[in-house]
């Protein structure tokens, strides 16, 4: 074997190890209760964000601009500005009236857990249709919420019997999406405007930030110090949540981080959504466990085989 | 030969049927094997790239959607509107559009009469200048042409008590002829 062949076989071996490592990231099972927690939590958040039905007894940040159903038709006079984010996606007054209500009803169905995947898919379509029909409706916190609901469309159903163990791969995808968000948000703050504290100063002025947490932290660290801390916290979360040994520490720190941010900034449901999604990092994967669903799948295959043989 | 072909087809068909979500749901207690196993490697790889890479790609392409820059991206923006008719060019006050805008459009466009803040908002507005000029044409039937000019600039420095402090703006313009 010459040097070239040796190099090729070494590369092949490395590739095989990388592939094996990739596969291992998505293998295994998790406690199925995490999927139930995420479904119920996301459904509640969507309902809270889509209408102001708690206004009489609980005031939320977004009630400042959401009256009735969110995205309800709100143009006072014709002609009106038509500016969809997706060209051609234009919803008139009647279609909008119908969709905001249908979306709320779908949210209730999502809460009930009936036909989870279909409901999640329909909700995703209606959410994005409403969001993209007017370019000015876009908010990052809505994008996070809608993407998480879209994820429910691929989450596994509860097994009919036995232990509630479900495949881990959908959870791993959700975790990677969360890491992507922290990475994007943290790296965006590596800009001079943020690092110097100028952006935070403007934010403080625009949102009239006050309260004990804000007063103490801004007095202690200053705008620049606080801005750097926020950036480092987001980038640290990427690292802490990525490593198995520090994952749960990352979850606790992440919850504290979002709690503090929600205390000082009007971030609507963003903090609650991120806190809920952080829970996806909590359960440990059980690897090398024979999934009960596979046995059931085997039974299904046998049944299908019987059908085929009967047809012959 | 025809017999075996038919048998294979039936078997495949029956197996495929058990993979349909409706059929799976209908048979309580029966969960498809494909659900327990991860999807093909390529599909997982694509999903992973979408999850982790999309925010960074959005930023690289300067798209405000899904870049999750959150509050890091703030800049100042200002909007000028005008229509040109037989008598010449006239300035249209941004606030005169208020009743023709949705709640969400109003929250982004109306502050631009003086100074709005937020880079995502500026990007969204920059992408919709053509739509604004079309609305101007509708609102001013005698107009021959409508124009929109969006200025964006850096934040005021710390210590500047008024965030609307003047500074250099970079302008993007859009204009469209009005059909009569």
Short mmCIF file of C-alpha atoms in Angstrom, two decimals, chain A residues 19 22-23 26-27 65-66 70-71 74-83 85 117 134-138 140 143-144 147 160 167 169 173 176-177 181 184-185 187-189 193-194 196-199 201 203 205-206 223 265 267 270 293 296-297 300-301 303-304 308 311-312, chain B residues 3 7 10-11 14-15 18 21 24-25 29-31 33 35-39 41 44-45 47-48 50-52 55-56 59 64-72 74 99-105 107-109 117 120 124-125 127-128 131-132 135 138-139 155 157-158 161 163:
data_model
loop_
_atom_site.label_atom_id
_atom_site.label_comp_id
_atom_site.label_asym_id
_atom_site.label_seq_id
_atom_site.Cartn_x
_atom_site.Cartn_y
_atom_site.Cartn_z
CA UNK A 19 -20.82 9.66 10.16
CA UNK A 22 -23.50 12.24 13.49
CA UNK A 23 -25.87 9.26 13.67
CA UNK A 26 -29.91 11.54 16.75
CA UNK A 27 -30.23 8.04 18.14
CA UNK A 65 -50.81 46.94 20.51
CA UNK A 66 -52.94 43.77 20.32
CA UNK A 70 -53.79 39.70 16.82
CA UNK A 71 -53.49 40.54 13.09
CA UNK A 74 -57.07 47.27 11.26
CA UNK A 75 -57.11 49.61 8.26
CA UNK A 76 -59.50 52.50 8.79
CA UNK A 77 -59.84 53.75 5.26
CA UNK A 78 -59.57 52.56 1.67
CA UNK A 79 -57.32 52.52 -0.36
CA UNK A 80 -54.92 50.75 1.93
CA UNK A 81 -51.26 49.77 1.84
CA UNK A 82 -50.71 46.30 0.39
CA UNK A 83 -47.19 45.19 1.23
CA UNK A 85 -43.53 39.91 2.62
CA UNK A 117 -49.34 16.81 13.64
CA UNK A 134 -48.10 42.19 5.82
CA UNK A 135 -44.33 42.76 5.97
CA UNK A 136 -44.67 44.98 9.02
CA UNK A 137 -46.00 42.17 11.19
CA UNK A 138 -42.64 40.45 11.51
CA UNK A 140 -38.38 37.63 16.01
CA UNK A 143 -40.80 33.62 14.29
CA UNK A 144 -39.44 31.56 17.22
CA UNK A 147 -41.07 27.66 14.10
CA UNK A 160 -50.57 3.70 22.85
CA UNK A 167 -37.53 9.07 19.66
CA UNK A 169 -34.20 12.97 17.07
CA UNK A 173 -33.42 19.19 16.06
CA UNK A 176 -30.03 22.71 17.51
CA UNK A 177 -32.52 25.39 16.47
CA UNK A 181 -30.81 31.35 17.90
CA UNK A 184 -27.04 34.30 15.94
CA UNK A 185 -28.11 36.64 18.70
CA UNK A 187 -22.66 37.04 17.34
CA UNK A 188 -24.89 39.94 16.25
CA UNK A 189 -23.93 41.67 19.49
CA UNK A 193 -22.65 49.72 18.54
CA UNK A 194 -23.71 47.03 20.94
CA UNK A 196 -19.95 50.14 23.37
CA UNK A 197 -23.34 50.25 25.06
CA UNK A 198 -24.80 52.79 22.58
CA UNK A 199 -27.56 50.41 21.45
CA UNK A 201 -28.59 53.35 25.84
CA UNK A 203 -33.10 50.92 24.07
CA UNK A 205 -34.44 55.61 26.30
CA UNK A 206 -37.00 54.21 23.84
CA UNK A 223 -24.35 50.47 29.57
CA UNK A 265 -37.53 44.90 28.46
CA UNK A 267 -40.17 41.35 25.00
CA UNK A 270 -40.24 35.83 23.86
CA UNK A 293 -42.52 1.51 19.00
CA UNK A 296 -45.29 -2.22 17.26
CA UNK A 297 -43.87 -1.28 13.86
CA UNK A 300 -47.66 -3.38 11.56
CA UNK A 301 -45.31 -4.83 9.02
CA UNK A 303 -50.13 -7.09 9.29
CA UNK A 304 -49.20 -5.44 6.01
CA UNK A 308 -50.27 -8.59 0.75
CA UNK A 311 -54.22 -10.33 -2.00
CA UNK A 312 -51.96 -12.84 -3.76
CA UNK B 3 -48.11 -12.64 -11.18
CA UNK B 7 -47.64 -9.54 -5.75
CA UNK B 10 -49.42 -5.23 -3.61
CA UNK B 11 -46.93 -5.78 -0.82
CA UNK B 14 -49.73 -2.27 1.71
CA UNK B 15 -46.50 -1.24 3.42
CA UNK B 18 -49.23 1.73 6.89
CA UNK B 21 -50.44 9.19 9.15
CA UNK B 24 -51.38 4.90 11.54
CA UNK B 25 -53.64 6.95 13.71
CA UNK B 29 -51.48 1.14 19.42
CA UNK B 30 -49.71 0.73 16.14
CA UNK B 31 -46.80 3.11 15.73
CA UNK B 33 -41.19 1.82 12.77
CA UNK B 35 -41.33 7.07 13.41
CA UNK B 36 -38.93 5.58 15.93
CA UNK B 37 -35.92 5.70 13.65
CA UNK B 38 -34.40 9.00 12.62
CA UNK B 39 -35.08 10.14 9.05
CA UNK B 41 -29.03 11.12 7.15
CA UNK B 44 -31.34 15.27 9.13
CA UNK B 45 -28.31 17.06 7.74
CA UNK B 47 -32.70 20.07 8.88
CA UNK B 48 -29.62 20.72 10.97
CA UNK B 50 -31.65 24.94 8.40
CA UNK B 51 -31.81 25.15 12.20
CA UNK B 52 -28.29 26.38 12.85
CA UNK B 55 -30.07 32.71 11.04
CA UNK B 56 -26.50 33.28 9.91
CA UNK B 59 -27.72 37.92 8.27
CA UNK B 64 -34.43 40.74 8.57
CA UNK B 65 -36.42 37.49 8.71
CA UNK B 66 -35.02 34.96 11.13
CA UNK B 67 -31.62 36.51 11.73
CA UNK B 68 -32.39 36.81 15.46
CA UNK B 69 -30.23 39.86 15.89
CA UNK B 70 -32.79 40.91 18.51
CA UNK B 71 -31.92 44.30 19.96
CA UNK B 72 -28.36 44.34 18.68
CA UNK B 74 -30.62 49.37 15.95
CA UNK B 99 -55.70 55.84 8.21
CA UNK B 100 -54.61 53.81 5.17
CA UNK B 101 -52.13 51.65 7.09
CA UNK B 102 -52.61 48.51 9.11
CA UNK B 103 -51.83 48.64 12.82
CA UNK B 104 -48.46 46.94 12.24
CA UNK B 105 -47.51 49.08 9.23
CA UNK B 107 -46.07 51.14 14.05
CA UNK B 108 -43.10 51.05 11.66
CA UNK B 109 -43.94 53.73 9.08
CA UNK B 117 -35.33 53.26 15.47
CA UNK B 120 -35.17 45.19 11.26
CA UNK B 124 -38.70 45.81 6.25
CA UNK B 125 -39.52 49.35 5.21
CA UNK B 127 -38.20 46.34 0.95
CA UNK B 128 -41.65 47.91 0.77
CA UNK B 131 -45.70 49.42 -2.28
CA UNK B 132 -45.74 52.82 -0.58
CA UNK B 135 -50.42 53.72 -2.37
CA UNK B 138 -53.93 55.77 -5.41
CA UNK B 139 -54.29 58.54 -2.84
CA UNK B 155 -27.27 55.68 16.36
CA UNK B 157 -23.69 58.43 20.64
CA UNK B 158 -24.11 57.98 24.37
CA UNK B 161 -29.88 63.10 25.49
CA UNK B 163 -32.00 60.06 20.36
#
